[in-house]
Amino acid sequence: MDKKAVPVHILSGFLGSGKTTLLTRVIDYYQLSGRKPAVLMNELGDVNLDGMLVDEEVPMTEMLGGCICCTIRGDLGMELKQLIEEHEPDAVFVECTGAANPIEMLDGITDASMLTRVELKSVVTVVDAAHLLERSRTPKARTYKLMQDQIRCATQIILNKADLVTPQELLDTESLLRELNGTAPITAAVKCEIDLSLFDRLEGGVAERHAAAAAAGGAEAGHRACSHSQEPGHIHDEHCGHGHGLEAEGGHTHHSHDHVMVHTHYFRSPVDSEAFEAMVGRLPKEIFRAKGILRFSDTVSPFLFQYAYREMDLMKITPKEELPSVAVFIGEHFDKRGLEAELAALEGGQS
């Protein structure tokens, strides 16, 4: 007797939009209703910090490096298969790195060898209202093009941080979303507080939507509905050739996010909390996301820190195992040497 296909939901959205907040809320919802969720988390850097926010009882597979269409995509089907066979979850939630085009993840999940066991139910894209408006003012920028692809791929859109924009700006953002995606329901939210029974109601939607688009306007229309938005020099074939732009950390070039840079710094010793906050306040605008685990010389407990678009949060944590002191910085074309000099000065006790 064939086992029932496991529903999969892709959680997409640009860096700092609130995907992990949504993920933790959904996990709580499923657990409270007696169901067993599992998580496949894809991070751009070498350390999965967002995964530390997930309940340790939740089965989770980490796929670091971020380039789904290259190294990771080849392993995605096997990782999903192993996750499902080992833990038998009621649903799998896939959180994409914020710098990835979800079509790459969608292609991996819907691989033919997995269709008998996995049923893709939705692509939920979380959008930071203020950030989308800001980026829309420079429509030729590659970051905005990536955000557009994430929105076009969605079957559900959560317009997050609605409290940080004016009512008129919220309407403008909704109009912009509707221009990019004419079918996905839009839900305005604060801190991703939504009616989570949405996930109970989501059925099909993804494969059917793209099939309908192709039927309406031919194969090209189906591809445009959720395109790779290829840039000049982007080679995308079954071998997924490299050589198209900026090198990421470690010498690996990425595809739809190859304009995004990642810098990971491991701290050798605790740092002064005030000096760290001052350093964060000096970060250039090209760095739009940072996160990490820090130990301060003037406090006892370690802290999880999150930074997105000039705002920083620190949260005291009590890890059950020894964790490295690490910070991951994500942005566009920023000065890595300058940042590393700032971090070295911080560890040397200079502010």
Tab-separated table of C-alpha atoms in Angstrom:
chain	number	residue	atom	x	y	z
A	1	MET	CA	0.000	0.000	0.000
A	2	ASP	CA	1.442	3.360	-1.057
A	3	LYS	CA	2.050	5.880	1.669
A	4	LYS	CA	0.174	9.149	1.489
A	5	ALA	CA	2.170	11.993	-0.036
A	6	VAL	CA	3.518	14.424	2.534
A	7	PRO	CA	2.407	18.054	2.007
A	8	VAL	CA	5.228	20.577	1.567
A	9	HIS	CA	5.023	24.342	2.003
A	10	ILE	CA	7.804	26.642	0.755
A	11	LEU	CA	8.340	29.774	2.842
A	12	SER	CA	9.989	32.439	0.707
A	13	GLY	CA	10.777	36.131	1.044
A	14	PHE	CA	13.730	38.472	1.047
A	15	LEU	CA	16.253	38.695	3.881
A	16	GLY	CA	14.736	40.029	7.099
A	17	SER	CA	11.116	39.881	5.907
A	18	GLY	CA	9.959	37.613	8.739
A	19	LYS	CA	10.068	34.069	7.307
A	20	THR	CA	11.530	32.497	10.437
A	21	THR	CA	8.912	34.241	12.602
A	22	LEU	CA	6.221	32.722	10.393
A	23	LEU	CA	7.927	29.332	10.555
A	24	THR	CA	8.007	29.255	14.361
A	25	ARG	CA	4.333	30.277	14.519
A	26	VAL	CA	3.321	27.556	12.057
A	27	ILE	CA	5.318	24.927	13.947
A	28	ASP	CA	3.568	25.871	17.201
A	29	TYR	CA	0.186	25.715	15.447
A	30	TYR	CA	0.828	22.235	14.075
A	31	GLN	CA	2.141	20.915	17.368
A	32	LEU	CA	-0.813	22.298	19.325
A	33	SER	CA	-3.154	20.523	16.922
A	34	GLY	CA	-1.390	17.214	17.523
A	35	ARG	CA	0.482	17.099	14.236
A	36	LYS	CA	4.175	16.558	13.569
A	37	PRO	CA	5.845	19.191	11.359
A	38	ALA	CA	9.348	18.898	9.948
A	39	VAL	CA	11.627	21.621	8.611
A	40	LEU	CA	14.118	21.813	5.771
A	41	MET	CA	16.071	25.016	6.194
A	42	ASN	CA	18.303	26.454	3.493
A	43	GLU	CA	20.756	29.143	4.644
A	44	LEU	CA	23.071	31.282	2.511
A	45	GLY	CA	25.943	31.260	5.002
A	46	ASP	CA	27.956	28.527	6.680
A	47	VAL	CA	26.035	28.619	9.975
A	48	ASN	CA	22.302	27.983	10.400
A	49	LEU	CA	21.411	30.576	13.013
A	50	ASP	CA	17.693	30.743	12.191
A	51	GLY	CA	17.486	27.012	12.842
A	52	MET	CA	18.411	27.653	16.463
A	53	LEU	CA	15.034	29.349	16.895
A	54	VAL	CA	13.191	26.147	15.967
A	55	ASP	CA	12.014	23.806	18.725
A	56	GLU	CA	14.666	21.113	19.109
A	57	GLU	CA	11.938	18.440	19.077
A	58	VAL	CA	11.052	19.366	15.493
A	59	PRO	CA	12.841	17.215	12.880
A	60	MET	CA	15.021	19.538	10.827
A	61	THR	CA	17.434	19.173	7.924
A	62	GLU	CA	19.925	21.973	7.344
A	63	MET	CA	21.231	22.741	3.864
A	64	LEU	CA	23.911	25.413	4.102
A	65	GLY	CA	25.475	27.316	1.253
A	66	GLY	CA	22.282	28.613	-0.307
A	67	CYS	CA	22.712	27.678	-3.965
A	68	ILE	CA	19.759	25.367	-4.588
A	69	CYS	CA	20.291	25.054	-8.339
A	70	CYS	CA	23.861	23.850	-7.879
A	71	THR	CA	25.366	21.807	-5.068
A	72	ILE	CA	22.293	21.704	-2.848
A	73	ARG	CA	19.613	21.143	-5.438
A	74	GLY	CA	21.182	17.812	-6.380
A	75	ASP	CA	20.822	16.686	-2.770
A	76	LEU	CA	17.394	18.180	-2.093
A	77	GLY	CA	15.340	15.153	-3.125
A	78	MET	CA	17.508	12.818	-1.059
A	79	GLU	CA	17.380	15.098	1.976
A	80	LEU	CA	13.585	15.321	1.770
A	81	LYS	CA	13.299	11.568	1.306
A	82	GLN	CA	15.486	10.893	4.340
A	83	LEU	CA	13.638	13.471	6.456
A	84	ILE	CA	10.271	11.924	5.615
A	85	GLU	CA	11.286	8.285	5.973
A	86	GLU	CA	13.093	8.825	9.258
A	87	HIS	CA	10.547	11.054	10.976
A	88	GLU	CA	7.231	10.480	9.131
A	89	PRO	CA	6.063	14.097	9.522
A	90	ASP	CA	2.541	15.306	8.784
A	91	ALA	CA	3.967	18.235	6.784
A	92	VAL	CA	7.322	19.671	5.756
A	93	PHE	CA	8.066	23.403	5.793
A	94	VAL	CA	10.937	24.516	3.590
A	95	GLU	CA	12.431	27.868	4.505
A	96	CYS	CA	14.461	29.268	1.597
A	97	THR	CA	17.397	31.560	2.136
A	98	GLY	CA	16.152	35.094	1.610
A	99	ALA	CA	18.551	35.534	-1.292
A	100	ALA	CA	17.186	32.631	-3.348
A	101	ASN	CA	14.691	32.501	-6.172
A	102	PRO	CA	12.030	30.023	-4.967
A	103	ILE	CA	11.673	28.509	-8.444
A	104	GLU	CA	14.980	26.770	-7.783
A	105	MET	CA	13.606	25.194	-4.611
A	106	LEU	CA	10.300	24.453	-6.325
A	107	ASP	CA	12.116	22.613	-9.115
A	108	GLY	CA	13.988	20.517	-6.585
A	109	ILE	CA	10.913	19.613	-4.547
A	110	THR	CA	8.883	18.644	-7.573
A	111	ASP	CA	11.581	16.377	-8.906
A	112	ALA	CA	9.927	13.392	-10.585
A	113	SER	CA	11.516	10.858	-8.278
A	114	MET	CA	9.834	12.480	-5.292
A	115	LEU	CA	6.325	13.075	-6.614
A	116	THR	CA	4.997	9.838	-5.148
A	117	ARG	CA	5.967	10.886	-1.651
A	118	VAL	CA	5.777	14.705	-1.664
A	119	GLU	CA	2.969	17.023	-2.672
A	120	LEU	CA	3.836	20.704	-2.950
A	121	LYS	CA	0.941	22.628	-1.419
A	122	SER	CA	2.029	26.266	-1.428
A	123	VAL	CA	4.697	28.885	-1.918
A	124	VAL	CA	4.138	31.476	0.812
A	125	THR	CA	6.120	34.666	0.244
A	126	VAL	CA	6.637	37.068	3.154
A	127	VAL	CA	7.129	40.697	2.102
A	128	ASP	CA	8.492	43.540	4.240
A	129	ALA	CA	6.136	46.385	3.256
A	130	ALA	CA	8.540	49.287	3.792
A	131	HIS	CA	11.477	47.495	2.227
A	132	LEU	CA	9.523	46.596	-0.917
A	133	LEU	CA	8.453	50.222	-1.374
A	134	GLU	CA	12.009	51.431	-0.872
A	135	ARG	CA	13.441	48.925	-3.340
A	136	SER	CA	10.736	49.669	-5.919
A	137	ARG	CA	12.206	53.162	-6.294
A	138	THR	CA	15.276	51.590	-7.939
A	139	PRO	CA	13.521	49.047	-10.164
A	140	LYS	CA	16.628	48.092	-12.125
A	141	ALA	CA	18.524	46.915	-9.054
A	142	ARG	CA	19.064	43.170	-8.901
A	143	THR	CA	17.742	42.938	-5.353
A	144	TYR	CA	14.396	44.340	-6.495
A	145	LYS	CA	14.313	41.933	-9.430
A	146	LEU	CA	14.833	39.049	-7.014
A	147	MET	CA	12.037	40.339	-4.767
A	148	GLN	CA	9.791	40.504	-7.833
A	149	ASP	CA	10.536	36.858	-8.640
A	150	GLN	CA	9.759	35.810	-5.072
A	151	ILE	CA	6.416	37.622	-5.288
A	152	ARG	CA	5.568	36.217	-8.717
A	153	CYS	CA	6.208	32.669	-7.506
A	154	ALA	CA	3.863	32.988	-4.527
A	155	THR	CA	0.535	31.248	-4.115
A	156	GLN	CA	0.048	33.182	-0.850
A	157	ILE	CA	1.537	36.579	0.064
A	158	ILE	CA	1.959	37.874	3.609
A	159	LEU	CA	2.476	41.634	3.617
A	160	ASN	CA	4.410	41.846	6.859
A	161	LYS	CA	5.395	44.774	9.111
A	162	ALA	CA	2.225	46.593	8.075
A	163	ASP	CA	2.455	48.679	11.238
A	164	LEU	CA	5.654	50.335	10.006
A	165	VAL	CA	4.056	52.033	6.989
A	166	THR	CA	1.261	54.583	6.624
A	167	PRO	CA	-2.220	53.480	5.446
A	168	GLN	CA	-1.520	55.029	2.037
A	169	GLU	CA	1.851	53.283	1.778
A	170	LEU	CA	0.138	50.018	2.645
A	171	LEU	CA	-2.327	50.545	-0.207
A	172	ASP	CA	0.529	51.423	-2.551
A	173	THR	CA	2.364	48.263	-1.559
A	174	GLU	CA	-0.733	46.116	-2.112
A	175	SER	CA	-1.155	47.666	-5.577
A	176	LEU	CA	2.463	46.894	-6.373
A	177	LEU	CA	2.023	43.300	-5.226
A	178	ARG	CA	-1.082	42.923	-7.329
A	179	GLU	CA	0.780	44.163	-10.403
A	180	LEU	CA	3.413	41.495	-9.871
A	181	ASN	CA	1.032	38.689	-8.896
A	182	GLY	CA	-2.596	38.884	-9.951
A	183	THR	CA	-3.820	35.712	-8.256
A	184	ALA	CA	-2.180	35.089	-4.870
A	185	PRO	CA	-4.245	36.216	-1.847
A	186	ILE	CA	-2.557	39.045	0.091
A	187	THR	CA	-2.726	39.126	3.896
A	188	ALA	CA	-1.442	42.202	5.752
A	189	ALA	CA	0.217	41.305	9.058
A	190	VAL	CA	2.327	42.487	11.969
A	191	LYS	CA	5.076	40.062	13.025
A	192	CYS	CA	3.451	37.439	10.766
A	193	GLU	CA	0.406	37.132	13.008
A	194	ILE	CA	-2.110	35.534	10.645
A	195	ASP	CA	-4.884	32.947	10.749
A	196	LEU	CA	-2.720	29.827	10.598
A	197	SER	CA	-5.652	27.638	9.604
A	198	LEU	CA	-4.660	28.973	6.185
A	199	PHE	CA	-2.245	26.040	6.000
A	200	ASP	CA	-5.081	23.598	6.642
A	201	ARG	CA	-6.980	24.989	3.674
A	202	LEU	CA	-4.113	25.112	1.220
A	203	GLU	CA	-4.424	22.337	-1.328
A	204	GLY	CA	-2.586	21.908	-4.614
A	205	GLY	CA	-2.311	25.332	-6.088
A	206	VAL	CA	1.298	25.352	-7.208
A	207	ALA	CA	1.530	22.786	-10.000
A	208	GLU	CA	-2.017	23.603	-11.088
A	209	ARG	CA	-1.296	27.328	-11.241
A	210	HIS	CA	1.750	26.963	-13.449
A	211	ALA	CA	0.010	24.407	-15.664
A	212	ALA	CA	-2.903	26.828	-16.090
A	213	ALA	CA	-0.540	29.670	-16.934
A	214	ALA	CA	1.160	27.538	-19.565
A	215	ALA	CA	-2.207	26.498	-21.021
A	216	ALA	CA	-3.363	30.109	-21.190
A	217	GLY	CA	-0.311	31.527	-22.904
A	218	GLY	CA	1.880	28.678	-24.002
A	219	ALA	CA	4.976	27.285	-22.363
A	220	GLU	CA	6.674	30.692	-22.150
A	221	ALA	CA	3.799	32.116	-20.107
A	222	GLY	CA	4.113	29.284	-17.631
A	223	HIS	CA	7.795	30.014	-17.245
A	224	ARG	CA	7.244	33.764	-16.852
A	225	ALA	CA	4.764	33.129	-14.031
A	226	CYS	CA	7.726	32.216	-11.877
A	227	SER	CA	10.877	32.905	-13.863
A	228	HIS	CA	14.565	32.631	-13.108
A	229	SER	CA	14.953	36.247	-14.218
A	230	GLN	CA	18.217	35.377	-15.904
A	231	GLU	CA	20.853	38.053	-16.157
A	232	PRO	CA	23.315	38.318	-19.054
A	233	GLY	CA	25.948	35.655	-18.549
A	234	HIS	CA	23.682	33.383	-16.522
A	235	ILE	CA	24.146	29.849	-17.768
A	236	HIS	CA	21.455	27.490	-16.578
A	237	ASP	CA	21.470	23.976	-17.898
A	238	GLU	CA	21.410	20.551	-16.343
A	239	HIS	CA	25.046	21.000	-15.330
A	240	CYS	CA	24.323	24.489	-14.009
A	241	GLY	CA	27.525	26.079	-15.264
A	242	HIS	CA	29.262	28.727	-13.173
A	243	GLY	CA	31.091	31.829	-14.189
A	244	HIS	CA	28.369	34.449	-13.937
A	245	GLY	CA	29.293	37.224	-11.627
A	246	LEU	CA	30.350	37.887	-8.082
A	247	GLU	CA	32.050	35.194	-6.071
A	248	ALA	CA	30.434	34.378	-2.760
A	249	GLU	CA	32.344	33.455	0.370
A	250	GLY	CA	34.513	30.420	-0.222
A	251	GLY	CA	34.875	31.021	-3.952
A	252	HIS	CA	31.438	29.664	-4.893
A	253	THR	CA	29.373	31.733	-7.308
A	254	HIS	CA	25.610	31.807	-6.930
A	255	HIS	CA	22.827	32.237	-9.462
A	256	SER	CA	19.764	34.360	-8.812
A	257	HIS	CA	21.488	35.673	-5.680
A	258	ASP	CA	25.009	36.099	-7.068
A	259	HIS	CA	24.924	39.830	-6.246
A	260	VAL	CA	24.480	39.018	-2.551
A	261	MET	CA	27.577	38.777	-0.367
A	262	VAL	CA	27.926	36.853	2.879
A	263	HIS	CA	30.626	37.313	5.500
A	264	THR	CA	30.851	34.970	8.499
A	265	HIS	CA	32.981	35.947	11.498
A	266	TYR	CA	33.769	33.659	14.444
A	267	PHE	CA	34.644	35.529	17.641
A	268	ARG	CA	37.611	34.245	19.657
A	269	SER	CA	36.525	35.992	22.846
A	270	PRO	CA	33.639	37.977	24.359
A	271	VAL	CA	33.233	41.594	23.229
A	272	ASP	CA	31.929	44.718	24.917
A	273	SER	CA	28.169	45.083	24.362
A	274	GLU	CA	28.193	48.877	23.957
A	275	ALA	CA	31.100	48.735	21.516
A	276	PHE	CA	29.272	46.069	19.505
A	277	GLU	CA	26.081	48.142	19.338
A	278	ALA	CA	28.127	51.154	18.237
A	279	MET	CA	29.788	49.054	15.519
A	280	VAL	CA	26.381	47.857	14.269
A	281	GLY	CA	25.234	51.474	14.150
A	282	ARG	CA	28.107	52.205	11.761
A	283	LEU	CA	27.295	49.395	9.330
A	284	PRO	CA	26.979	50.668	5.760
A	285	LYS	CA	23.617	50.630	4.016
A	286	GLU	CA	24.954	47.892	1.726
A	287	ILE	CA	24.685	45.478	4.666
A	288	PHE	CA	20.969	44.932	5.104
A	289	ARG	CA	20.912	41.773	7.232
A	290	ALA	CA	23.025	40.334	10.037
A	291	LYS	CA	22.498	37.730	12.723
A	292	GLY	CA	24.543	35.748	15.156
A	293	ILE	CA	25.225	34.463	18.639
A	294	LEU	CA	27.284	36.742	20.851
A	295	ARG	CA	28.954	36.590	24.219
A	296	PHE	CA	29.556	39.943	25.866
A	297	SER	CA	32.305	40.719	28.356
A	298	ASP	CA	29.866	42.666	30.512
A	299	THR	CA	27.076	40.034	30.699
A	300	VAL	CA	26.849	36.348	31.586
A	301	SER	CA	24.329	34.825	29.159
A	302	PRO	CA	24.883	34.548	25.402
A	303	PHE	CA	22.598	36.562	23.114
A	304	LEU	CA	21.003	35.930	19.766
A	305	PHE	CA	21.169	39.079	17.680
A	306	GLN	CA	19.144	39.977	14.602
A	307	TYR	CA	19.723	43.020	12.397
A	308	ALA	CA	17.567	44.066	9.456
A	309	TYR	CA	17.508	47.437	7.713
A	310	ARG	CA	19.054	49.588	10.443
A	311	GLU	CA	17.197	47.917	13.335
A	312	MET	CA	18.833	45.495	15.779
A	313	ASP	CA	17.297	43.137	18.346
A	314	LEU	CA	19.141	41.233	21.080
A	315	MET	CA	17.561	38.245	22.815
A	316	LYS	CA	19.072	36.392	25.761
A	317	ILE	CA	19.301	32.633	25.138
A	318	THR	CA	20.098	29.561	27.247
A	319	PRO	CA	21.530	26.998	24.814
A	320	LYS	CA	21.655	23.365	25.918
A	321	GLU	CA	24.964	22.825	24.170
A	322	GLU	CA	28.089	24.843	23.501
A	323	LEU	CA	27.540	27.173	20.558
A	324	PRO	CA	30.130	29.237	18.713
A	325	SER	CA	30.183	33.011	19.010
A	326	VAL	CA	29.515	33.986	15.427
A	327	ALA	CA	28.106	36.802	13.317
A	328	VAL	CA	26.861	36.521	9.729
A	329	PHE	CA	26.570	39.673	7.604
A	330	ILE	CA	24.575	39.716	4.348
A	331	GLY	CA	24.412	42.525	1.840
A	332	GLU	CA	25.308	43.808	-1.605
A	333	HIS	CA	28.880	44.618	-2.646
A	334	PHE	CA	30.013	45.743	0.792
A	335	ASP	CA	33.637	46.159	1.902
A	336	LYS	CA	34.512	42.865	3.576
A	337	ARG	CA	38.007	44.007	4.554
A	338	GLY	CA	36.605	47.116	6.199
A	339	LEU	CA	34.042	45.055	8.087
A	340	GLU	CA	36.664	42.549	9.221
A	341	ALA	CA	38.859	45.424	10.448
A	342	GLU	CA	35.913	46.721	12.514
A	343	LEU	CA	35.345	43.260	13.999
A	344	ALA	CA	39.044	42.798	14.772
A	345	ALA	CA	39.130	46.166	16.529
A	346	LEU	CA	36.076	45.114	18.501
A	347	GLU	CA	37.804	41.936	19.685
A	348	GLY	CA	40.935	43.911	20.450
A	349	GLY	CA	38.992	46.092	22.858
A	350	GLN	CA	38.932	49.159	20.628
A	351	SER	CA	35.680	50.963	19.900
